[in-house]
Short mmCIF file of C-alpha atoms in Angstrom, two decimals:
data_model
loop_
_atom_site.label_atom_id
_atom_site.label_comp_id
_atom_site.label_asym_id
_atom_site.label_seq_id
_atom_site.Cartn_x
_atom_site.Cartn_y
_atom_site.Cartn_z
CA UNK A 1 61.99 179.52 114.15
CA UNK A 2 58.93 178.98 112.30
CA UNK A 3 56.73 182.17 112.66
CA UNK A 4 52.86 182.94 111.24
CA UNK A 5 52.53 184.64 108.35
CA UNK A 6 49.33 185.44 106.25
CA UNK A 7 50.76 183.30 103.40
CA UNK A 8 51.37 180.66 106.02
CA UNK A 9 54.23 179.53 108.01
CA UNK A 10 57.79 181.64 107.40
CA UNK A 11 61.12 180.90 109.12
CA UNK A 12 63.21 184.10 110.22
CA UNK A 13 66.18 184.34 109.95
CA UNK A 14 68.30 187.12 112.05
CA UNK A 15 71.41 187.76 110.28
CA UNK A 16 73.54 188.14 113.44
CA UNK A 17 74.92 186.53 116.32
CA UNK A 18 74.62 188.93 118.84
CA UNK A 19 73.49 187.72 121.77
CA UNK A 20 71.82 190.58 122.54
CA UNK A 21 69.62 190.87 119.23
CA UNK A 22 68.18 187.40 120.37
CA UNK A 23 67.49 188.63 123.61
CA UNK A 24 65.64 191.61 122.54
CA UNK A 25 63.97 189.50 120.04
CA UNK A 26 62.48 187.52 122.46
CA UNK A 27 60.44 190.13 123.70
CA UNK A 28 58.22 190.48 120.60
CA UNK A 29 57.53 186.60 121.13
CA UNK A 30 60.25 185.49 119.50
CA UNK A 31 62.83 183.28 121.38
CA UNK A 32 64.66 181.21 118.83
CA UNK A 33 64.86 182.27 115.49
CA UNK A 34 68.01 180.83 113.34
CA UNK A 35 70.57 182.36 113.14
CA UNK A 36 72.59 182.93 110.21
CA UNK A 37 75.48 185.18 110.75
CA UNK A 38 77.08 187.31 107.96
CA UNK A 39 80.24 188.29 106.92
CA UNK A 40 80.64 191.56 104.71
CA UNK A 41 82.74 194.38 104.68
CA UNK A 42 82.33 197.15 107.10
CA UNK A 43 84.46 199.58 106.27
CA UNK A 44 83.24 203.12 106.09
CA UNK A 45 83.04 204.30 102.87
CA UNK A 46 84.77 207.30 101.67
CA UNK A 47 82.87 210.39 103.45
CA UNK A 48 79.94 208.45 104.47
CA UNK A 49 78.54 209.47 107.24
CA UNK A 50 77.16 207.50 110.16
CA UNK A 51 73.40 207.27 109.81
CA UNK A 52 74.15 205.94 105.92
CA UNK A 53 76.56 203.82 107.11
CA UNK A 54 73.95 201.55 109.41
CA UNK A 55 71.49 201.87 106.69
CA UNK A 56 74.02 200.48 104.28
CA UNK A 57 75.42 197.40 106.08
CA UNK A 58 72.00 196.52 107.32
CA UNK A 59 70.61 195.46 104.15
CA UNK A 60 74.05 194.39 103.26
CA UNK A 61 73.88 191.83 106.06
CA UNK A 62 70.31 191.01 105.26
CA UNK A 63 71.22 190.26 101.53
CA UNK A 64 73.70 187.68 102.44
CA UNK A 65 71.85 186.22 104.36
CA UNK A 66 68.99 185.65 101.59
CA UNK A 67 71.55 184.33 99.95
CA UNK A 68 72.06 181.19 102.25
CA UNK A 69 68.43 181.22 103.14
CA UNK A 70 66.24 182.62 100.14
CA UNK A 71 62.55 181.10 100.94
CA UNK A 72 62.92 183.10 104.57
CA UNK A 73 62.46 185.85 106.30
CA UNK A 74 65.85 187.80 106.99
CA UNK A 75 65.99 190.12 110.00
CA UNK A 76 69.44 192.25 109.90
CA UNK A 77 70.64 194.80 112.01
CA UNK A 78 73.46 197.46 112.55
CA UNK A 79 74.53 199.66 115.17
CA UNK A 80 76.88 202.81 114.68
CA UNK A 81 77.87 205.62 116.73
CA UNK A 82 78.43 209.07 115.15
CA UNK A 83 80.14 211.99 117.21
CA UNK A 84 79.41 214.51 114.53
CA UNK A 85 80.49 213.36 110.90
CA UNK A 86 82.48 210.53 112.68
CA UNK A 87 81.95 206.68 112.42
CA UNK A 88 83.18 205.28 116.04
CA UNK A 89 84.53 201.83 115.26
CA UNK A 90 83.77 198.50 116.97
CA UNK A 91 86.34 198.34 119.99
CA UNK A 92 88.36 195.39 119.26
CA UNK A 93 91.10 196.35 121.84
CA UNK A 94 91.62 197.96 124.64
CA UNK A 95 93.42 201.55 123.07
CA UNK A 96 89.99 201.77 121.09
CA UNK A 97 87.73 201.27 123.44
CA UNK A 98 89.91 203.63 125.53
CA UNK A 99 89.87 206.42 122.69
CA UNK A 100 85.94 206.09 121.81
CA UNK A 101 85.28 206.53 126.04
CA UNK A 102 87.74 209.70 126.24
CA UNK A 103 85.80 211.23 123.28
CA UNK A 104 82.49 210.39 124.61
CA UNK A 105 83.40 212.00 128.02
CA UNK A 106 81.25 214.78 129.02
CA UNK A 107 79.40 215.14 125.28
CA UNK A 108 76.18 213.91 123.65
CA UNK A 109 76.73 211.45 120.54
CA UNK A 110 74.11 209.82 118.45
CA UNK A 111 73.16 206.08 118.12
CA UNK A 112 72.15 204.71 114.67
CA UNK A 113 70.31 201.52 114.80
CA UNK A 114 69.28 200.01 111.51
CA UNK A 115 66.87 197.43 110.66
CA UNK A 116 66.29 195.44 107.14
CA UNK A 117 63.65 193.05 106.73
CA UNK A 118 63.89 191.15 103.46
CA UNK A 119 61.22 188.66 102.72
CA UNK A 120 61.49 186.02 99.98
CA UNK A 121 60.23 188.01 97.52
CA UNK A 122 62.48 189.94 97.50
CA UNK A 123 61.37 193.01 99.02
CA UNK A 124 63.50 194.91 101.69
CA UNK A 125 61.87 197.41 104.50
CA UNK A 126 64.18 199.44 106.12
CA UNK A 127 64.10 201.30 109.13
CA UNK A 128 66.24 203.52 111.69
CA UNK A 129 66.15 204.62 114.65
CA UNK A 130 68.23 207.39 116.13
CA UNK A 131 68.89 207.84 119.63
CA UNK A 132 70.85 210.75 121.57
CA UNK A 133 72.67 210.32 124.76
CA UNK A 134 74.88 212.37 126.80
CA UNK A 135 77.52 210.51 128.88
CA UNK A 136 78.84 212.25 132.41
CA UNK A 137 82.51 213.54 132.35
CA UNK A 138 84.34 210.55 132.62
CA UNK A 139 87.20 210.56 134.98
CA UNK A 140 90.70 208.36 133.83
CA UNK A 141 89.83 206.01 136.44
CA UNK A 142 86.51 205.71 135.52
CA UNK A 143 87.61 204.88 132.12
CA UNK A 144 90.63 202.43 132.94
CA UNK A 145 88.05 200.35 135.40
CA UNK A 146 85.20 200.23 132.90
CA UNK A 147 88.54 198.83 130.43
CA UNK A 148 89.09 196.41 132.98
CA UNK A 149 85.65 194.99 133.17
CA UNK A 150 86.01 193.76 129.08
CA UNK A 151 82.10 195.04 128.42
CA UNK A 152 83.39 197.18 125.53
CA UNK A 153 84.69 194.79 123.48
CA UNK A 154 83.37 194.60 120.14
CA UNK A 155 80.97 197.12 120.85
CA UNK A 156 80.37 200.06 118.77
CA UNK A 157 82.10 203.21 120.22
CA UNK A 158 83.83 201.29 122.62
CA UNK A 159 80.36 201.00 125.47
CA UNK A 160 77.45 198.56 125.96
CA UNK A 161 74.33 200.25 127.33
CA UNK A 162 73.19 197.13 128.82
CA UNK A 163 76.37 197.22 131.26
CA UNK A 164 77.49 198.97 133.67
CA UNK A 165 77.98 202.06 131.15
CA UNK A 166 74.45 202.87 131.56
CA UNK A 167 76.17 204.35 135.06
CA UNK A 168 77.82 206.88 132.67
CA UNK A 169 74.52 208.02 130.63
CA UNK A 170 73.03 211.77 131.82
CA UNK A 171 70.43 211.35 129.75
CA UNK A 172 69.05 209.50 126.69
CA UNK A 173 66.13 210.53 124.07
CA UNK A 174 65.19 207.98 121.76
CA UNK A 175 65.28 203.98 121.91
CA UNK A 176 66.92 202.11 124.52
CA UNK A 177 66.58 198.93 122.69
CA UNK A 178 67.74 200.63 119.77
CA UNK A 179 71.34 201.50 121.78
CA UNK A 180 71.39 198.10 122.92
CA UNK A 181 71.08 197.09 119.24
CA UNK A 182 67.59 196.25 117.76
CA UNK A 183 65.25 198.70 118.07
CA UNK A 184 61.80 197.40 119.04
CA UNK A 185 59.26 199.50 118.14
CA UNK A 186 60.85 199.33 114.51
CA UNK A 187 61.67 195.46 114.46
CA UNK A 188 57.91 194.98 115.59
CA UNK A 189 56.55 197.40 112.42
CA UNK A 190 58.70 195.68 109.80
CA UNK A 191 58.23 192.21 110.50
CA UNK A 192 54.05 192.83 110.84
CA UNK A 193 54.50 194.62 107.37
CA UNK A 194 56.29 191.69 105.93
CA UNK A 195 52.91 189.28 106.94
CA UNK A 196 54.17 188.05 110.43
CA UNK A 197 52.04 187.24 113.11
CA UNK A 198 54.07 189.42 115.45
CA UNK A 199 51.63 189.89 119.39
#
């Protein structure tokens, strides 16, 4: 999508195909940007710790995507949940998904959601937002029919927010869009700082 910008008209570019990015997108005014989704490594590295870790493969995502596209406006984004020190992974199965719940159970965790916005020039604004929510004791049969329903599946620390999981969540201090996986209030700031005409 072509979008305003005080130098003129920009396409943006969100590095990502989550389906959920493009919905939250569409709030700011945005329905249909193109999408360019990225393939890098996401492997922790060695002792990094979980708010790094979204900062890192955030602008990792939105430099290969200037790559592809270098005379846009890249919009990346990564989500991570940290118990502590620890990265929870992506839930690509059912034993992780049913891991990340069981350790979530009854105990507050954090919610890391990263934003890079790197304009042609190549200039990259960051931003994160961290978000804190406590999930009820969750009993095994809770757990095994929230496995059942398939929501958690590539989802970081095993949940999406969005679902029916948000029938888990106590409490929650920070962004709820941020959870879900773009954080709004941030999104908005970067892209008006990189010239678009964002309402």
């Amino acid at each position: 999508m072509a979008v305003p910008s005080a130098s003129g008209t920009r396409e943006l570019v969100l590095a990502s195909a989550s389906p959920r990015r493009r919905e939250l997108l569409a709030r700011l005014g945005i329905p249909a940007p193109r999408i360019l989704a990225t393939d890098i490594d996401e492997t922790p590295l060695p002792r990094e710790q979980p708010r790094a870790h979204a900062v890192r493969l955030a602008a990792g995502k939105a430099r290969a995507a200037a790559a592809l596209a270098p005379d846009a406006v890249i919009l990346a984004g990564d989500t991570v949940v940290g118990v502590g020190r620890r990265i929870l992974p992506k839930a690509e199965d059912e034993a992780t998904a049913r891991r990340c719940l069981a350790l979530l159970s009854g105990r507050r965790h954090r919610v890391f959601s990263a934003i890079a916005v790197l304009t042609p020039d190549g200039t990259l604004r960051e931003a994160l937002s961290e978000t804190v929510v406590r999930f009820k004791r969750l009993e095994p049969a809770e757990i095994e029919a929230y496995i059942a329903g398939g929501e958690w599946h590539g989802k970081a620390g095993g949940y999406a927010i969005q679902g029916s999981a948000e029938g888990f969540c106590v409490w929650l201090a920070g962004s709820h869009s941020g959870v879900v996986g773009l954080p709004l209030y941030e999104t908005r700031r970067l892209l008006r700082a990189a010239g678009l005409t964002i309402a």
